Every structure is written in C-alpha cells, then in structure tokens.
Amino acid sequence: MSVLKLIPPEKADLLIPKYGKECWENGVAILKEIGNPRNKKALPKLAALLQDRN
C-alpha cells in the first residue's frame, strides 16, 4: 500500500473503484493517509460510499 500513497493527486479518485466493495476500505485508508488537498478529487466518490446502503 505504500506505493499507492505516491499516486498523483489527479488520479486519487481511482483508489475508490465503482465496483468492488472489498477494495473500498483499503482505498479509504490510503486517501486518509495522503490527506487533503491531495485526495480532493476522490471526495465525491467518498461521499457516494456514504449513500450506498449495501
């Protein structure tokens, strides 16, 4: 996961896949570690996770 922390800010949204809930927890952990403003592009996808009822 340390390699994923080096992802460029413009690709941060790729850490939260549209499908594959088993990956969401890891993606959220990485986004939390890289912090704002580097994770800014992923914030809409993080908000969508809160709306998922499954």
C-alpha positions as a LaTeX table, in Angstrom:
\begin{tabular}{lrrr}
\hline
Residue & $x$ (\AA) & $y$ (\AA) & $z$ (\AA) \\
\hline
Met1 & 0.00 & 0.00 & 0.00 \\
Ser2 & 2.96 & 2.33 & 0.42 \\
Val3 & 3.27 & 2.58 & $-3.37$ \\
Leu4 & $-0.35$ & 3.72 & $-3.66$ \\
Lys5 & 0.36 & 6.64 & $-1.33$ \\
Leu6 & 2.53 & 8.06 & $-4.13$ \\
Ile7 & $-0.38$ & 8.29 & $-6.58$ \\
Pro8 & $-0.62$ & 11.74 & $-8.22$ \\
Pro9 & $-3.46$ & 13.95 & $-6.88$ \\
Glu10 & $-5.21$ & 13.99 & $-10.27$ \\
Lys11 & $-5.61$ & 10.19 & $-10.06$ \\
Ala12 & $-6.65$ & 9.92 & $-6.39$ \\
Asp13 & $-10.23$ & 9.11 & $-7.39$ \\
Leu14 & $-9.01$ & 5.83 & $-8.90$ \\
Leu15 & $-8.42$ & 4.48 & $-5.38$ \\
Ile16 & $-12.19$ & 4.08 & $-4.92$ \\
Pro17 & $-13.47$ & 1.71 & $-7.62$ \\
Lys18 & $-17.09$ & 1.91 & $-8.75$ \\
Tyr19 & $-17.47$ & $-1.81$ & $-8.13$ \\
Gly20 & $-15.62$ & $-4.00$ & $-5.68$ \\
Lys21 & $-16.66$ & $-3.09$ & $-2.17$ \\
Glu22 & $-13.88$ & $-5.28$ & $-0.83$ \\
Cys23 & $-11.43$ & $-2.59$ & $-2.04$ \\
Trp24 & $-13.22$ & 0.40 & $-0.52$ \\
Glu25 & $-11.81$ & 0.05 & 2.98 \\
Asn26 & $-8.23$ & 0.00 & 1.70 \\
Gly27 & $-8.89$ & 2.91 & $-0.65$ \\
Val28 & $-10.35$ & 5.00 & 2.16 \\
Ala29 & $-7.36$ & 4.22 & 4.39 \\
Ile30 & $-4.93$ & 5.37 & 1.70 \\
Leu31 & $-6.91$ & 8.53 & 0.97 \\
Lys32 & $-6.93$ & 9.33 & 4.66 \\
Glu33 & $-3.15$ & 8.96 & 4.82 \\
Ile34 & $-2.42$ & 11.09 & 1.75 \\
Gly35 & $-4.72$ & 13.78 & 3.15 \\
Asn36 & $-6.18$ & 16.96 & 1.80 \\
Pro37 & $-5.60$ & 18.58 & $-0.73$ \\
Arg38 & $-4.05$ & 15.56 & $-2.47$ \\
Asn39 & $-7.20$ & 13.49 & $-2.01$ \\
Lys40 & $-9.59$ & 16.25 & $-3.10$ \\
Lys41 & $-10.51$ & 14.62 & $-6.43$ \\
Ala42 & $-11.69$ & 11.47 & $-4.62$ \\
Leu43 & $-14.07$ & 13.26 & $-2.23$ \\
Pro44 & $-17.18$ & 12.88 & $-4.46$ \\
Lys45 & $-16.60$ & 9.12 & $-4.60$ \\
Leu46 & $-16.15$ & 9.02 & $-0.83$ \\
Ala47 & $-19.48$ & 10.82 & $-0.43$ \\
Ala48 & $-21.10$ & 8.23 & $-2.70$ \\
Leu49 & $-19.87$ & 5.47 & $-0.38$ \\
Leu50 & $-21.92$ & 7.02 & 2.41 \\
Gln51 & $-25.04$ & 6.74 & 0.26 \\
Asp52 & $-24.56$ & 3.04 & $-0.55$ \\
Arg53 & $-26.99$ & 1.04 & 1.56 \\
Asn54 & $-25.47$ & $-2.36$ & 0.87 \\
\hline
\end{tabular}
